[in-house]
PDB file of C-alpha atoms in Angstrom:
ATOM      1  CA  ILE C   1      -9.689 -12.886 -53.742  1.00  0.00           C
ATOM      2  CA  LEU C   2      -9.362  -9.349 -52.365  1.00  0.00           C
ATOM      3  CA  ILE C   3     -11.094  -6.441 -54.106  1.00  0.00           C
ATOM      4  CA  GLU C   4     -11.707  -2.753 -53.520  1.00  0.00           C
ATOM      5  CA  SER C   5     -15.448  -2.378 -53.148  1.00  0.00           C
ATOM      6  CA  GLU C   6     -16.162   0.862 -55.013  1.00  0.00           C
ATOM      7  CA  THR C   7     -14.179   0.169 -58.186  1.00  0.00           C
ATOM      8  CA  GLY C   8     -14.117  -3.622 -58.089  1.00  0.00           C
ATOM      9  CA  GLU C   9     -10.351  -3.534 -58.650  1.00  0.00           C
ATOM     10  CA  ILE C  10      -8.725  -6.883 -57.853  1.00  0.00           C
ATOM     11  CA  LEU C  11      -5.866  -6.472 -55.388  1.00  0.00           C
ATOM     12  CA  TYR C  12      -5.061 -10.171 -54.929  1.00  0.00           C
ATOM     13  CA  GLU C  13      -6.363 -13.425 -56.336  1.00  0.00           C
ATOM     14  CA  LYS C  14      -5.523 -17.116 -56.300  1.00  0.00           C
ATOM     15  CA  ASP C  15      -7.658 -19.764 -58.045  1.00  0.00           C
ATOM     16  CA  ALA C  16     -10.391 -17.122 -58.026  1.00  0.00           C
ATOM     17  CA  TYR C  17     -12.383 -18.713 -60.873  1.00  0.00           C
ATOM     18  CA  ALA C  18     -12.212 -22.338 -59.684  1.00  0.00           C
ATOM     19  CA  HIS C  19     -15.558 -24.010 -59.023  1.00  0.00           C
ATOM     20  CA  ARG C  20     -16.117 -24.495 -55.292  1.00  0.00           C
ATOM     21  CA  ALA C  21     -18.981 -25.619 -53.114  1.00  0.00           C
ATOM     22  CA  PRO C  22     -19.998 -22.289 -51.534  1.00  0.00           C
ATOM     23  CA  ALA C  23     -21.793 -23.544 -48.394  1.00  0.00           C
ATOM     24  CA  SER C  24     -23.772 -20.756 -46.688  1.00  0.00           C
ATOM     25  CA  VAL C  25     -21.942 -18.040 -48.625  1.00  0.00           C
ATOM     26  CA  THR C  26     -24.706 -18.953 -51.114  1.00  0.00           C
ATOM     27  CA  LYS C  27     -27.014 -16.947 -48.879  1.00  0.00           C
ATOM     28  CA  ILE C  28     -25.445 -13.671 -50.026  1.00  0.00           C
ATOM     29  CA  MET C  29     -27.557 -14.084 -53.161  1.00  0.00           C
ATOM     30  CA  SER C  30     -30.608 -15.030 -51.101  1.00  0.00           C
ATOM     31  CA  ILE C  31     -30.096 -11.939 -48.930  1.00  0.00           C
ATOM     32  CA  LEU C  32     -29.554  -9.749 -52.017  1.00  0.00           C
ATOM     33  CA  LEU C  33     -32.878 -10.787 -53.564  1.00  0.00           C
ATOM     34  CA  VAL C  34     -34.740 -10.185 -50.302  1.00  0.00           C
ATOM     35  CA  VAL C  35     -33.137  -6.764 -49.784  1.00  0.00           C
ATOM     36  CA  GLU C  36     -33.901  -5.785 -53.381  1.00  0.00           C
ATOM     37  CA  ALA C  37     -37.537  -6.779 -52.869  1.00  0.00           C
ATOM     38  CA  VAL C  38     -37.670  -4.568 -49.756  1.00  0.00           C
ATOM     39  CA  ASP C  39     -35.978  -1.609 -51.469  1.00  0.00           C
ATOM     40  CA  GLU C  40     -38.317  -1.938 -54.470  1.00  0.00           C
ATOM     41  CA  GLY C  41     -41.408  -2.058 -52.231  1.00  0.00           C
ATOM     42  CA  ARG C  42     -42.452  -5.573 -53.270  1.00  0.00           C
ATOM     43  CA  ILE C  43     -42.282  -6.701 -49.652  1.00  0.00           C
ATOM     44  CA  SER C  44     -41.748  -4.831 -46.385  1.00  0.00           C
ATOM     45  CA  LEU C  45     -39.700  -5.585 -43.275  1.00  0.00           C
ATOM     46  CA  GLY C  46     -42.937  -5.569 -41.289  1.00  0.00           C
ATOM     47  CA  ASP C  47     -44.611  -8.266 -43.391  1.00  0.00           C
ATOM     48  CA  VAL C  48     -45.579 -11.296 -41.319  1.00  0.00           C
ATOM     49  CA  VAL C  49     -44.560 -14.600 -42.873  1.00  0.00           C
ATOM     50  CA  THR C  50     -46.362 -17.846 -42.058  1.00  0.00           C
ATOM     51  CA  VAL C  51     -43.775 -20.626 -42.015  1.00  0.00           C
ATOM     52  CA  SER C  52     -44.440 -23.591 -44.317  1.00  0.00           C
ATOM     53  CA  GLU C  53     -43.783 -27.190 -43.413  1.00  0.00           C
ATOM     54  CA  TYR C  54     -41.057 -27.293 -46.073  1.00  0.00           C
ATOM     55  CA  ALA C  55     -39.254 -24.245 -44.655  1.00  0.00           C
ATOM     56  CA  SER C  56     -39.372 -25.695 -41.146  1.00  0.00           C
ATOM     57  CA  SER C  57     -37.846 -28.982 -42.356  1.00  0.00           C
ATOM     58  CA  MET C  58     -34.428 -27.550 -43.270  1.00  0.00           C
ATOM     59  CA  GLY C  59     -31.465 -29.028 -41.408  1.00  0.00           C
ATOM     60  CA  GLY C  60     -28.146 -27.439 -40.531  1.00  0.00           C
ATOM     61  CA  SER C  61     -28.029 -23.908 -39.094  1.00  0.00           C
ATOM     62  CA  GLN C  62     -31.535 -22.882 -38.104  1.00  0.00           C
ATOM     63  CA  ILE C  63     -33.766 -20.978 -35.711  1.00  0.00           C
ATOM     64  CA  PHE C  64     -36.087 -23.983 -35.332  1.00  0.00           C
ATOM     65  CA  LEU C  65     -39.096 -22.490 -37.065  1.00  0.00           C
ATOM     66  CA  GLU C  66     -42.320 -24.435 -36.547  1.00  0.00           C
ATOM     67  CA  PRO C  67     -44.864 -25.058 -39.334  1.00  0.00           C
ATOM     68  CA  GLY C  68     -47.466 -22.305 -39.100  1.00  0.00           C
ATOM     69  CA  GLU C  69     -45.275 -20.069 -36.936  1.00  0.00           C
ATOM     70  CA  LYS C  70     -45.533 -16.384 -37.816  1.00  0.00           C
ATOM     71  CA  MET C  71     -42.440 -14.168 -37.961  1.00  0.00           C
ATOM     72  CA  SER C  72     -41.689 -10.784 -39.502  1.00  0.00           C
ATOM     73  CA  VAL C  73     -39.538 -10.415 -42.598  1.00  0.00           C
ATOM     74  CA  GLU C  74     -37.139  -8.346 -40.487  1.00  0.00           C
ATOM     75  CA  ASP C  75     -36.598 -11.083 -37.880  1.00  0.00           C
ATOM     76  CA  LEU C  76     -36.233 -13.722 -40.594  1.00  0.00           C
ATOM     77  CA  LEU C  77     -33.717 -11.542 -42.451  1.00  0.00           C
ATOM     78  CA  LYS C  78     -31.803 -10.885 -39.236  1.00  0.00           C
ATOM     79  CA  SER C  79     -31.696 -14.636 -38.528  1.00  0.00           C
ATOM     80  CA  LEU C  80     -30.572 -15.346 -42.083  1.00  0.00           C
ATOM     81  CA  VAL C  81     -27.725 -12.822 -41.892  1.00  0.00           C
ATOM     82  CA  VAL C  82     -26.520 -13.304 -38.313  1.00  0.00           C
ATOM     83  CA  VAL C  83     -26.819 -17.053 -37.725  1.00  0.00           C
ATOM     84  CA  SER C  84     -27.180 -18.279 -41.312  1.00  0.00           C
ATOM     85  CA  ALA C  85     -30.559 -19.885 -40.623  1.00  0.00           C
ATOM     86  CA  ASN C  86     -31.531 -22.282 -43.417  1.00  0.00           C
ATOM     87  CA  ASP C  87     -35.191 -22.358 -42.362  1.00  0.00           C
ATOM     88  CA  ALA C  88     -35.338 -18.545 -42.453  1.00  0.00           C
ATOM     89  CA  ALA C  89     -33.779 -18.562 -45.945  1.00  0.00           C
ATOM     90  CA  VAL C  90     -36.512 -20.832 -47.316  1.00  0.00           C
ATOM     91  CA  ALA C  91     -39.329 -19.007 -45.514  1.00  0.00           C
ATOM     92  CA  LEU C  92     -38.159 -15.715 -47.073  1.00  0.00           C
ATOM     93  CA  ALA C  93     -37.723 -17.319 -50.494  1.00  0.00           C
ATOM     94  CA  GLU C  94     -41.314 -18.551 -50.409  1.00  0.00           C
ATOM     95  CA  HIS C  95     -42.557 -15.150 -49.238  1.00  0.00           C
ATOM     96  CA  VAL C  96     -40.769 -13.194 -51.980  1.00  0.00           C
ATOM     97  CA  TYR C  97     -41.284 -15.534 -54.951  1.00  0.00           C
ATOM     98  CA  GLY C  98     -44.105 -17.828 -53.865  1.00  0.00           C
ATOM     99  CA  SER C  99     -41.926 -20.927 -53.944  1.00  0.00           C
ATOM    100  CA  SER C 100     -38.396 -22.017 -53.228  1.00  0.00           C
ATOM    101  CA  SER C 101     -37.932 -23.123 -56.858  1.00  0.00           C
ATOM    102  CA  GLY C 102     -39.048 -19.728 -58.182  1.00  0.00           C
ATOM    103  CA  PHE C 103     -36.568 -18.040 -55.876  1.00  0.00           C
ATOM    104  CA  ILE C 104     -33.738 -20.322 -57.050  1.00  0.00           C
ATOM    105  CA  ASP C 105     -34.557 -19.406 -60.670  1.00  0.00           C
ATOM    106  CA  ALA C 106     -34.306 -15.736 -59.692  1.00  0.00           C
ATOM    107  CA  MET C 107     -30.957 -16.370 -57.968  1.00  0.00           C
ATOM    108  CA  ASN C 108     -29.531 -17.815 -61.180  1.00  0.00           C
ATOM    109  CA  GLU C 109     -30.981 -15.006 -63.295  1.00  0.00           C
ATOM    110  CA  LYS C 110     -29.387 -12.434 -61.001  1.00  0.00           C
ATOM    111  CA  ALA C 111     -26.076 -14.299 -61.108  1.00  0.00           C
ATOM    112  CA  LYS C 112     -26.147 -14.145 -64.907  1.00  0.00           C
ATOM    113  CA  ALA C 113     -26.972 -10.421 -64.835  1.00  0.00           C
ATOM    114  CA  LEU C 114     -24.000  -9.784 -62.525  1.00  0.00           C
ATOM    115  CA  GLY C 115     -21.611 -11.665 -64.814  1.00  0.00           C
ATOM    116  CA  MET C 116     -21.154 -14.599 -62.439  1.00  0.00           C
ATOM    117  CA  GLU C 117     -19.984 -17.078 -65.070  1.00  0.00           C
ATOM    118  CA  ASN C 118     -18.758 -19.765 -62.652  1.00  0.00           C
ATOM    119  CA  THR C 119     -21.881 -20.125 -60.532  1.00  0.00           C
ATOM    120  CA  CYS C 120     -24.918 -22.387 -60.511  1.00  0.00           C
ATOM    121  CA  PHE C 121     -27.400 -22.290 -57.649  1.00  0.00           C
ATOM    122  CA  LYS C 122     -29.437 -25.408 -56.855  1.00  0.00           C
ATOM    123  CA  ASN C 123     -30.786 -24.246 -53.488  1.00  0.00           C
ATOM    124  CA  THR C 124     -31.229 -21.143 -51.341  1.00  0.00           C
ATOM    125  CA  THR C 125     -29.201 -22.352 -48.358  1.00  0.00           C
ATOM    126  CA  GLY C 126     -25.834 -23.660 -49.558  1.00  0.00           C
ATOM    127  CA  LEU C 127     -26.394 -27.171 -48.272  1.00  0.00           C
ATOM    128  CA  ASP C 128     -24.295 -29.594 -50.340  1.00  0.00           C
ATOM    129  CA  GLU C 129     -25.958 -30.569 -53.621  1.00  0.00           C
ATOM    130  CA  ASP C 130     -24.571 -31.864 -56.917  1.00  0.00           C
ATOM    131  CA  GLY C 131     -24.161 -29.032 -59.422  1.00  0.00           C
ATOM    132  CA  HIS C 132     -24.349 -26.283 -56.778  1.00  0.00           C
ATOM    133  CA  PHE C 133     -21.168 -24.240 -57.089  1.00  0.00           C
ATOM    134  CA  SER C 134     -19.619 -20.800 -57.277  1.00  0.00           C
ATOM    135  CA  SER C 135     -16.152 -19.223 -57.328  1.00  0.00           C
ATOM    136  CA  ALA C 136     -14.313 -16.718 -55.171  1.00  0.00           C
ATOM    137  CA  TYR C 137     -14.567 -14.092 -57.913  1.00  0.00           C
ATOM    138  CA  ASP C 138     -18.310 -14.622 -58.348  1.00  0.00           C
ATOM    139  CA  VAL C 139     -18.906 -14.440 -54.609  1.00  0.00           C
ATOM    140  CA  ALA C 140     -17.025 -11.126 -54.582  1.00  0.00           C
ATOM    141  CA  LEU C 141     -19.287  -9.849 -57.383  1.00  0.00           C
ATOM    142  CA  MET C 142     -22.510 -10.617 -55.519  1.00  0.00           C
ATOM    143  CA  THR C 143     -21.050  -9.311 -52.260  1.00  0.00           C
ATOM    144  CA  ARG C 144     -20.175  -6.015 -53.930  1.00  0.00           C
ATOM    145  CA  GLU C 145     -23.731  -5.791 -55.296  1.00  0.00           C
ATOM    146  CA  LEU C 146     -25.252  -6.476 -51.872  1.00  0.00           C
ATOM    147  CA  LEU C 147     -23.164  -3.746 -50.244  1.00  0.00           C
ATOM    148  CA  LYS C 148     -24.854  -1.162 -52.473  1.00  0.00           C
ATOM    149  CA  HIS C 149     -27.885  -1.618 -50.203  1.00  0.00           C
ATOM    150  CA  GLU C 150     -26.946   0.354 -47.072  1.00  0.00           C
ATOM    151  CA  MET C 151     -29.723  -1.261 -45.018  1.00  0.00           C
ATOM    152  CA  ILE C 152     -27.822  -4.542 -44.926  1.00  0.00           C
ATOM    153  CA  PHE C 153     -25.185  -3.190 -42.538  1.00  0.00           C
ATOM    154  CA  LYS C 154     -27.867  -2.919 -39.850  1.00  0.00           C
ATOM    155  CA  TYR C 155     -27.816  -6.729 -39.787  1.00  0.00           C
ATOM    156  CA  THR C 156     -24.313  -7.736 -40.888  1.00  0.00           C
ATOM    157  CA  SER C 157     -22.717  -5.690 -38.100  1.00  0.00           C
ATOM    158  CA  ILE C 158     -24.761  -7.322 -35.304  1.00  0.00           C
ATOM    159  CA  TRP C 159     -22.652  -9.246 -32.803  1.00  0.00           C
ATOM    160  CA  MET C 160     -25.444 -10.530 -30.563  1.00  0.00           C
ATOM    161  CA  ASP C 161     -29.210 -10.026 -30.689  1.00  0.00           C
ATOM    162  CA  THR C 162     -32.479 -11.869 -30.092  1.00  0.00           C
ATOM    163  CA  ILE C 163     -35.731 -12.809 -31.808  1.00  0.00           C
ATOM    164  CA  ARG C 164     -39.081 -14.065 -30.471  1.00  0.00           C
ATOM    165  CA  ASP C 165     -39.294 -11.181 -27.966  1.00  0.00           C
ATOM    166  CA  GLY C 166     -35.922 -11.992 -26.469  1.00  0.00           C
ATOM    167  CA  ALA C 167     -36.574 -15.713 -26.070  1.00  0.00           C
ATOM    168  CA  PHE C 168     -34.112 -16.880 -28.741  1.00  0.00           C
ATOM    169  CA  GLY C 169     -30.540 -15.605 -28.864  1.00  0.00           C
ATOM    170  CA  LEU C 170     -28.530 -14.895 -32.005  1.00  0.00           C
ATOM    171  CA  SER C 171     -24.722 -14.798 -32.065  1.00  0.00           C
ATOM    172  CA  ASN C 172     -22.889 -13.850 -35.250  1.00  0.00           C
ATOM    173  CA  THR C 173     -20.938 -16.658 -36.900  1.00  0.00           C
ATOM    174  CA  ASN C 174     -18.555 -13.999 -38.261  1.00  0.00           C
ATOM    175  CA  ARG C 175     -16.188 -13.285 -35.370  1.00  0.00           C
ATOM    176  CA  LEU C 176     -14.415 -10.555 -37.363  1.00  0.00           C
ATOM    177  CA  VAL C 177     -17.389  -8.279 -36.704  1.00  0.00           C
ATOM    178  CA  ARG C 178     -16.332  -8.070 -33.075  1.00  0.00           C
ATOM    179  CA  PHE C 179     -12.580  -8.473 -33.230  1.00  0.00           C
ATOM    180  CA  TYR C 180     -11.348  -6.874 -36.487  1.00  0.00           C
ATOM    181  CA  ASP C 181     -11.116  -3.101 -36.799  1.00  0.00           C
ATOM    182  CA  GLY C 182     -13.569  -1.820 -39.405  1.00  0.00           C
ATOM    183  CA  ALA C 183     -15.256  -5.164 -40.120  1.00  0.00           C
ATOM    184  CA  ASN C 184     -19.032  -5.013 -40.481  1.00  0.00           C
ATOM    185  CA  GLY C 185     -19.911  -8.150 -42.433  1.00  0.00           C
ATOM    186  CA  LEU C 186     -20.542 -10.362 -44.149  1.00  0.00           C
ATOM    187  CA  LYS C 187     -21.081 -14.149 -44.355  1.00  0.00           C
ATOM    188  CA  THR C 188     -19.539 -17.394 -43.202  1.00  0.00           C
ATOM    189  CA  GLY C 189     -20.172 -20.932 -44.402  1.00  0.00           C
ATOM    190  CA  PHE C 190     -19.146 -24.498 -43.713  1.00  0.00           C
ATOM    191  CA  THR C 191     -20.057 -27.927 -45.009  1.00  0.00           C
ATOM    192  CA  SER C 192     -17.903 -31.040 -45.209  1.00  0.00           C
ATOM    193  CA  SER C 193     -17.419 -30.675 -48.970  1.00  0.00           C
ATOM    194  CA  ALA C 194     -17.110 -26.872 -49.041  1.00  0.00           C
ATOM    195  CA  GLY C 195     -14.758 -26.579 -46.089  1.00  0.00           C
ATOM    196  CA  TYR C 196     -14.664 -23.236 -44.292  1.00  0.00           C
ATOM    197  CA  CYS C 197     -15.794 -20.298 -46.432  1.00  0.00           C
ATOM    198  CA  LEU C 198     -15.919 -16.591 -45.693  1.00  0.00           C
ATOM    199  CA  THR C 199     -16.738 -13.394 -47.456  1.00  0.00           C
ATOM    200  CA  ALA C 200     -15.771 -10.462 -45.281  1.00  0.00           C
ATOM    201  CA  THR C 201     -15.863  -6.714 -45.654  1.00  0.00           C
ATOM    202  CA  ALA C 202     -14.165  -3.968 -43.684  1.00  0.00           C
ATOM    203  CA  LYS C 203     -13.986  -0.220 -44.057  1.00  0.00           C
ATOM    204  CA  ARG C 204     -11.286   2.080 -42.728  1.00  0.00           C
ATOM    205  CA  ASP C 205     -11.266   5.793 -43.496  1.00  0.00           C
ATOM    206  CA  ASP C 206     -12.851   5.957 -46.965  1.00  0.00           C
ATOM    207  CA  MET C 207     -11.773   2.569 -48.295  1.00  0.00           C
ATOM    208  CA  ARG C 208     -13.806  -0.612 -48.157  1.00  0.00           C
ATOM    209  CA  LEU C 209     -12.283  -3.983 -49.008  1.00  0.00           C
ATOM    210  CA  ILE C 210     -14.053  -7.252 -49.753  1.00  0.00           C
ATOM    211  CA  THR C 211     -12.301 -10.563 -49.336  1.00  0.00           C
ATOM    212  CA  VAL C 212     -13.494 -14.064 -50.172  1.00  0.00           C
ATOM    213  CA  VAL C 213     -11.869 -17.271 -48.961  1.00  0.00           C
ATOM    214  CA  MET C 214     -13.275 -20.643 -49.995  1.00  0.00           C
ATOM    215  CA  ASN C 215     -12.358 -24.157 -48.934  1.00  0.00           C
TER     216      ASN C 215
END
């Protein structure tokens, strides 16, 4: 699907409402809930999060958090956005809502509020799980909502950066950020069942477009 960001007008669509495994594009909702919590003052970017054993146990894309390790919300958010870190996603979920399950409930409530009728979240990361699905149209809806929070572009437009005082490098999985004129986000994803997924946004002059490609 391809939409104009400000109005939500659909410019192109194909199978936009079909249920698809969303892989790490799921994390757009995770990021949205974290950014909302920051903007509403419920948490701050400077908060220090103590990593739980559960958060550190996530597989797939990660920053290799250790149980008991302390990291700021900002560095966790940066890691979540730039390298799609599953362990950072869970650590933030636990910090914002007290538990991963509480955060997942909030993800589904937000999806319902946004009119995402072809979405069901079972986890915060996008790792393959029965009953965890979304659609290209729904991903576009939550992407459009996220882009209302200007602070997110500070992270989505990063090409390379570091955490842990420069000891751990981050390189954006979204190559468009470097090579496509106007691109400044947003999220890639891949699992064997989801295939390659991307939601991307670019702005030229005064027009911003959002595109979502799944599977």
